[in-house]
Structures are given as C-alpha cells and as structure tokens.
Short mmCIF file of N, CA, C and O in Angstrom, two decimals:
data_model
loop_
_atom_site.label_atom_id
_atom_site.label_comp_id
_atom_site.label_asym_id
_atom_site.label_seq_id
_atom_site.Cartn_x
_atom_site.Cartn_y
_atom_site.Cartn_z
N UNK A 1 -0.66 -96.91 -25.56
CA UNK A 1 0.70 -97.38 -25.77
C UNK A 1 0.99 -97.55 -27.26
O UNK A 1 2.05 -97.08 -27.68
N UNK A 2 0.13 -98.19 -28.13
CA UNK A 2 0.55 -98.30 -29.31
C UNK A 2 0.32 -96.84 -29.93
O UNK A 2 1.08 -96.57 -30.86
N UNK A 3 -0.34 -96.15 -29.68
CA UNK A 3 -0.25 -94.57 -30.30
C UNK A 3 1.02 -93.92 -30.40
O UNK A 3 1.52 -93.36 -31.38
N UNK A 4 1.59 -94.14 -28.89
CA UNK A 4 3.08 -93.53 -28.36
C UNK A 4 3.97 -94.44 -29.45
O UNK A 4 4.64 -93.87 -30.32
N UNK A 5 3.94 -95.50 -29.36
CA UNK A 5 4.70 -96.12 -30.45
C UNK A 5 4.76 -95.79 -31.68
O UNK A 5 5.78 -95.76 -32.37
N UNK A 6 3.66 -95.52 -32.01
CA UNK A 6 3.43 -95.56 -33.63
C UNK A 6 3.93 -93.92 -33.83
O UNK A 6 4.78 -93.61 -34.66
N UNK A 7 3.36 -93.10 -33.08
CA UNK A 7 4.13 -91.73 -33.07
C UNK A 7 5.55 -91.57 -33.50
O UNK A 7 5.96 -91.15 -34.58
N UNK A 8 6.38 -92.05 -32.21
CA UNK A 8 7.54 -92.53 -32.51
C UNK A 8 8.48 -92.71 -33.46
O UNK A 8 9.62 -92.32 -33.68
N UNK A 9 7.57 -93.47 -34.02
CA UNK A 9 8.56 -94.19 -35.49
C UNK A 9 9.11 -93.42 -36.59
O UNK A 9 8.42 -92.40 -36.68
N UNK A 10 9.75 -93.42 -37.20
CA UNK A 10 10.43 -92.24 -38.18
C UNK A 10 9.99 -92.75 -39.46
O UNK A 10 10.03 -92.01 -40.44
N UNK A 11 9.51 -94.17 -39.57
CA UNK A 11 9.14 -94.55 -40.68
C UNK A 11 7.45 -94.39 -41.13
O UNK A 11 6.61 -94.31 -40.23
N UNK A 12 7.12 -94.36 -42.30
CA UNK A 12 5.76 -94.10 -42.27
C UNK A 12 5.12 -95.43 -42.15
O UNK A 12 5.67 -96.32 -42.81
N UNK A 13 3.83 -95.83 -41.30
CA UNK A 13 2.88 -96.74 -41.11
C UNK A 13 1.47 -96.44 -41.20
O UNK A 13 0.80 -95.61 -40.59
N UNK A 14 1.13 -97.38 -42.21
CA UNK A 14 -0.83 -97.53 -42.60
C UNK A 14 -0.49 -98.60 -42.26
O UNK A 14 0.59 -99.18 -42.34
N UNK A 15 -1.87 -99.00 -41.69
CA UNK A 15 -2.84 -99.91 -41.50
C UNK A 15 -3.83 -100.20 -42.17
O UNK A 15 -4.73 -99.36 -42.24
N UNK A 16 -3.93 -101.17 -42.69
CA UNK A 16 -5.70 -101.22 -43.02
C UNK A 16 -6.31 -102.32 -42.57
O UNK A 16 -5.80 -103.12 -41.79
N UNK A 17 -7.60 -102.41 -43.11
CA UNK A 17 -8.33 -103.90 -42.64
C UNK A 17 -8.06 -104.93 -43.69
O UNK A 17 -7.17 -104.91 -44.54
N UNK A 18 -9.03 -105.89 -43.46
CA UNK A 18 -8.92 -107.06 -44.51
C UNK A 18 -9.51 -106.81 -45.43
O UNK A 18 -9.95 -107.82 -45.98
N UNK A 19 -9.93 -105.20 -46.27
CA UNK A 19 -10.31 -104.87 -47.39
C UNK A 19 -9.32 -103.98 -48.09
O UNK A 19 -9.28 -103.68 -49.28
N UNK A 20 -8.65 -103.69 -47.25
CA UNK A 20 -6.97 -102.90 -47.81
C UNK A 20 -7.99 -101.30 -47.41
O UNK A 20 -7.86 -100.56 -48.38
N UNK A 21 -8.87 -100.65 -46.33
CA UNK A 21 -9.31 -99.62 -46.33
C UNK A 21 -8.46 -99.17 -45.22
O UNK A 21 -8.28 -99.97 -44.30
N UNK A 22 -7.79 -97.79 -45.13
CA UNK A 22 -7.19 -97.47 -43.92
C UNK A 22 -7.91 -97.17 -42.53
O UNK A 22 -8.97 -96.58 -42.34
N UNK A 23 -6.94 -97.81 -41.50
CA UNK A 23 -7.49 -97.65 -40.47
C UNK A 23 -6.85 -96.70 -39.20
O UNK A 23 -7.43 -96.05 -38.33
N UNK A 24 -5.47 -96.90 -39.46
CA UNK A 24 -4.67 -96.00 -38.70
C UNK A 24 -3.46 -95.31 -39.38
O UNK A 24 -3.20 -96.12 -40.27
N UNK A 25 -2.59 -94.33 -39.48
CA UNK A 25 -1.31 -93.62 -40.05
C UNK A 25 -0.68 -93.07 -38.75
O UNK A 25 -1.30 -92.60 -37.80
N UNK A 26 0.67 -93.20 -38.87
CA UNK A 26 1.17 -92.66 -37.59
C UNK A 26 1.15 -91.11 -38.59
O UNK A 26 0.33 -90.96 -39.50
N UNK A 27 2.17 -90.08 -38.23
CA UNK A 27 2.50 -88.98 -37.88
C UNK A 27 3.85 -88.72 -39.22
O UNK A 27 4.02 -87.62 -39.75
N UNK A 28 4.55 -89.79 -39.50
CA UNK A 28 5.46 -89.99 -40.41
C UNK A 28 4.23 -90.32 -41.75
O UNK A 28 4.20 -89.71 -42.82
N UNK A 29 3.50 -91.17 -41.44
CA UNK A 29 2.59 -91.16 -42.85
C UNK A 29 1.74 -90.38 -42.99
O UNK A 29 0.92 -90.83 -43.79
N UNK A 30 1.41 -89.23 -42.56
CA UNK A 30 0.82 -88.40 -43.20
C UNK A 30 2.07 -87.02 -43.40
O UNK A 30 1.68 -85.93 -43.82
N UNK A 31 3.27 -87.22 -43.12
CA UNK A 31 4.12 -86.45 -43.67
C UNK A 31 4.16 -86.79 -45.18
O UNK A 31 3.79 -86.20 -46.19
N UNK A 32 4.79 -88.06 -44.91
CA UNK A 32 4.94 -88.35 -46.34
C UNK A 32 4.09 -88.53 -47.53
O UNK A 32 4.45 -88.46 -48.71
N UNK A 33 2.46 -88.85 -46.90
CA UNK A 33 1.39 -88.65 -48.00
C UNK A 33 1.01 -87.87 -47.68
O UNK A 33 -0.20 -88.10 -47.68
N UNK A 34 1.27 -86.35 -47.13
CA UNK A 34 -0.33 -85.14 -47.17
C UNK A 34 -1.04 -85.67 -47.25
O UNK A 34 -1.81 -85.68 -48.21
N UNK A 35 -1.11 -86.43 -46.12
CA UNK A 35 -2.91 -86.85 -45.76
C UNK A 35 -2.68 -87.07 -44.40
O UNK A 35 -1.84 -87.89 -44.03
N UNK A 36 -3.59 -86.21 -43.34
CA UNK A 36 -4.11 -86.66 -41.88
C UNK A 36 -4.85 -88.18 -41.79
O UNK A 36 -5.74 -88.57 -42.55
N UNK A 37 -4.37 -88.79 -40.91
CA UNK A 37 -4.67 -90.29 -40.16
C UNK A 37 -6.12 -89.74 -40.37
O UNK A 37 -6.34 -90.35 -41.42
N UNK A 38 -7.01 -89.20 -40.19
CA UNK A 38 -8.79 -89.17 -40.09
C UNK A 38 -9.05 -89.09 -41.93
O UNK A 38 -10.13 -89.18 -42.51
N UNK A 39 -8.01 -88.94 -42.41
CA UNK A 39 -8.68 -88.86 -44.13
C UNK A 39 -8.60 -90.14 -44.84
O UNK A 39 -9.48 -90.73 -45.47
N UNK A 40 -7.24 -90.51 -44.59
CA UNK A 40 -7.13 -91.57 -44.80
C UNK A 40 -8.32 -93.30 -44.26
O UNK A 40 -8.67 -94.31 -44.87
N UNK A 41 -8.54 -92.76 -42.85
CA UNK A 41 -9.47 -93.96 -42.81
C UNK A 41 -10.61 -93.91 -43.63
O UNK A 41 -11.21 -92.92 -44.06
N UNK A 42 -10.84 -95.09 -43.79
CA UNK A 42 -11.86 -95.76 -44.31
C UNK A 42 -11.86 -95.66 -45.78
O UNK A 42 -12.91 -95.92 -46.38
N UNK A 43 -10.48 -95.19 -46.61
CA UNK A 43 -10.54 -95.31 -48.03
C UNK A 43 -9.18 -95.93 -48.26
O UNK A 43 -8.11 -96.08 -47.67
N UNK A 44 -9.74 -96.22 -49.38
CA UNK A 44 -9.03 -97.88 -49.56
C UNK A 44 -7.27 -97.46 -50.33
O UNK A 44 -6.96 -96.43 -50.92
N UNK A 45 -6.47 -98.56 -50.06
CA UNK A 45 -5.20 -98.26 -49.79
C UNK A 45 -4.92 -97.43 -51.28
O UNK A 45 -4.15 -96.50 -51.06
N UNK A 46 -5.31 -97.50 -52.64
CA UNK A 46 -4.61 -97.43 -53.54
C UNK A 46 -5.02 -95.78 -53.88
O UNK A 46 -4.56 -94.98 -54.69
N UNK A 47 -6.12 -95.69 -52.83
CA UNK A 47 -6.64 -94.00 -53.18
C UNK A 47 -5.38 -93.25 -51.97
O UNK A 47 -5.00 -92.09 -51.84
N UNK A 48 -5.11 -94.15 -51.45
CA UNK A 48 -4.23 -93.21 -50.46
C UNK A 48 -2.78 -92.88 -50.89
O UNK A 48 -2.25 -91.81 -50.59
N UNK A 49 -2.00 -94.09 -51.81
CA UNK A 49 -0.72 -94.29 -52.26
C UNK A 49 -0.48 -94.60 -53.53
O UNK A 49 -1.09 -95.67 -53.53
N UNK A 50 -0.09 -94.51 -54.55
CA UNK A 50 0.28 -95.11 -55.53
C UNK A 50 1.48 -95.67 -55.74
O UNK A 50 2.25 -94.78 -55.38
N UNK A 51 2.27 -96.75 -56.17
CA UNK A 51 3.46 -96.75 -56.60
C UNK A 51 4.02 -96.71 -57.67
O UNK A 51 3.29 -96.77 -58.66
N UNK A 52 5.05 -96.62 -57.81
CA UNK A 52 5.74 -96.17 -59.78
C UNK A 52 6.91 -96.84 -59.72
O UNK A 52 7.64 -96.82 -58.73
N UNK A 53 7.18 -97.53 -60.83
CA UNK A 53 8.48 -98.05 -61.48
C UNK A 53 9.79 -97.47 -61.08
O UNK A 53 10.01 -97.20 -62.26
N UNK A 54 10.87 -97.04 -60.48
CA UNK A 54 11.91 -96.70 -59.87
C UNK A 54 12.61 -95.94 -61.59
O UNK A 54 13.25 -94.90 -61.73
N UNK A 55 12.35 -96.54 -62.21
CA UNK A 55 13.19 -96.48 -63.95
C UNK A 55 11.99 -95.68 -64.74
O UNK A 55 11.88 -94.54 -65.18
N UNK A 56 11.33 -96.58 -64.70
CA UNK A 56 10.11 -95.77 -65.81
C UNK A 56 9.18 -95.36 -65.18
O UNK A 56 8.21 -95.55 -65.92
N UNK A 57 8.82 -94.90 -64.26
CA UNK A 57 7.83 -94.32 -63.30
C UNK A 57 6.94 -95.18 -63.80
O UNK A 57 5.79 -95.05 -63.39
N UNK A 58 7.10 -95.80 -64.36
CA UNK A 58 5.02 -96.58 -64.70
C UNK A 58 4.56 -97.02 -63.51
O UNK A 58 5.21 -97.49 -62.58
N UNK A 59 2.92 -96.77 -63.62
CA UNK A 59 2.61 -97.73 -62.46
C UNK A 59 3.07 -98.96 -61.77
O UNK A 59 3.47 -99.93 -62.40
N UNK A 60 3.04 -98.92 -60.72
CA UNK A 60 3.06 -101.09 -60.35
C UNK A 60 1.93 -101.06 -59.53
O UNK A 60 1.08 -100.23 -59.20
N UNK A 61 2.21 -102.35 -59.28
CA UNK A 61 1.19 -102.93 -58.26
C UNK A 61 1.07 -102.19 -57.26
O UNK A 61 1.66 -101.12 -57.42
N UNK A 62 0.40 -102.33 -55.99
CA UNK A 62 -0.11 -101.63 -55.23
C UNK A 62 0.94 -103.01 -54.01
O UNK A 62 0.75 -104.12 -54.51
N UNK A 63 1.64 -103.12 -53.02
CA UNK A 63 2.10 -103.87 -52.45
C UNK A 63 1.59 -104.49 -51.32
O UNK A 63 1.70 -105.62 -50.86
N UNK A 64 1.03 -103.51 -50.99
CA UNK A 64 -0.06 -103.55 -49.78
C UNK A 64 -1.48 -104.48 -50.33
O UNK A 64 -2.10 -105.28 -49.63
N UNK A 65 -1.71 -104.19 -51.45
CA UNK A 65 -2.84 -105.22 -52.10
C UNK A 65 -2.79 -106.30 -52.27
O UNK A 65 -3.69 -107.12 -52.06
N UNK A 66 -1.31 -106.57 -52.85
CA UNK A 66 -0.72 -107.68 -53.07
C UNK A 66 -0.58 -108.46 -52.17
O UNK A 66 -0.50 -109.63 -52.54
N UNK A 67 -0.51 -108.24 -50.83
CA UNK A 67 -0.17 -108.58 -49.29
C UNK A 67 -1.21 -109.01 -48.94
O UNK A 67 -1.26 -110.14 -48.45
N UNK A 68 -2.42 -108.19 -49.10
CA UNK A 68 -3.59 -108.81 -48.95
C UNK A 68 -4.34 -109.51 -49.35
O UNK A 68 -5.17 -110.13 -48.69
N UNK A 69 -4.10 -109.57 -51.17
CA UNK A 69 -4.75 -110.75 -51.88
C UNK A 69 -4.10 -112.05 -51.61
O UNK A 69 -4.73 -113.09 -51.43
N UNK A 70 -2.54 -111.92 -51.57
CA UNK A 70 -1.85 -113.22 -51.09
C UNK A 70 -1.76 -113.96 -49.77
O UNK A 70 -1.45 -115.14 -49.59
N UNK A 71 -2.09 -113.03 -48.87
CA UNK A 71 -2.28 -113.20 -47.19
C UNK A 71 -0.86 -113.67 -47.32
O UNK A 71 -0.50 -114.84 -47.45
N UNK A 72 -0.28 -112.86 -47.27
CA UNK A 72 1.56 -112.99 -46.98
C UNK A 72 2.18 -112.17 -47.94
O UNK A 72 1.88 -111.56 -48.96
N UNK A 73 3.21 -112.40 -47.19
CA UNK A 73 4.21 -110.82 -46.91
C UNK A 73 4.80 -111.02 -48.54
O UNK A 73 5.01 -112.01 -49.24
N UNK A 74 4.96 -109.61 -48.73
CA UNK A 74 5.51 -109.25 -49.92
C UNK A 74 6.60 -108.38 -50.10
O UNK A 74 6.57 -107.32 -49.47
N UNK A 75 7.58 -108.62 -50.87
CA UNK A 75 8.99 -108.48 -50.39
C UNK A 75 9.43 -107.38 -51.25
O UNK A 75 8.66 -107.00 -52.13
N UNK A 76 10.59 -106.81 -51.11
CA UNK A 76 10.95 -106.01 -52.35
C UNK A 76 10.98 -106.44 -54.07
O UNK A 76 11.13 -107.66 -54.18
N UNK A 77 10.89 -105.85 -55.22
CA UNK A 77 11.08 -106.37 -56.12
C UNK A 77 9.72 -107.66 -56.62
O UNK A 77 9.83 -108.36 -57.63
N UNK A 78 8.87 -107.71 -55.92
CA UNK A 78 7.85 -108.54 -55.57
C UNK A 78 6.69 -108.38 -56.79
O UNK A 78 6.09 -109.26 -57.41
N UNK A 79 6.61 -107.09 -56.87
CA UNK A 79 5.51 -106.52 -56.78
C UNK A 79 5.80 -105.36 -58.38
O UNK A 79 4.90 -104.70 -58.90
N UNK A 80 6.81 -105.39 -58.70
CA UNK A 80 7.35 -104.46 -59.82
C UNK A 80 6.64 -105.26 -61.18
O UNK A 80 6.83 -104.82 -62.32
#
C-alpha cells in the first residue's frame, strides 16, 4: 500500500534514516534526480541532492540535514 502511494505522488519523495542515508524514492524522485530508488539507498542525503541559492546559486544547507540535526521540521527560507 505505501508503494502504490508513494508511486502515485507527482511530487518527489526520499526517505532516509536517522543518519540522513536513503532508504526509499518514489518514481517522481528519481525523475527529478537521475537516480533509481536502489542507488540512492544507503548513501547519504547530500551525495544524492544538493541545494543552491535561488539568486546566487551558492551552496546552502542541505534541508533534509537540517531536519535531522534539529529533529524538527524545517521550513522554507530556513535553511538559506
């Protein structure tokens, strides 16, 4: 059931564990990262995604890291 779900979704979804390593991608996230759900597991979120500055492309934080070092949710603009 949650496969069918996660299929589904139009938006892209990772998972990881409580080390930020992936564990699941639906079908939308490996569109959007060229990467198959089996590559992605077990390496850790920031090898899978990077993010960039909207203005200056510079790096930012990783949001998903941030989520996990803080154990709570991290919002837009959060993380820039």
């Amino acid at each position: 059931l949650l496969t069918v779900t996660l299929d589904a979704i139009s938006d892209a979804v990772l998972s990881t564990d409580a080390e930020g390593r992936g564990v699941l991608m639906n079908p939308a996230g490996e569109r959007l990262l060229g990467l198959g759900d089996v590559d992605a597991r077990g390496r850790l979120v920031e090898e899978v995604f990077s993010v960039y500055g909207e203005l200056d492309r510079e790096p930012i934080a990783n949001p998903v890291r941030l989520c996990l070092q803080r154990d709570a949710v991290v919002g837009p603009g959060e993380y820039a």
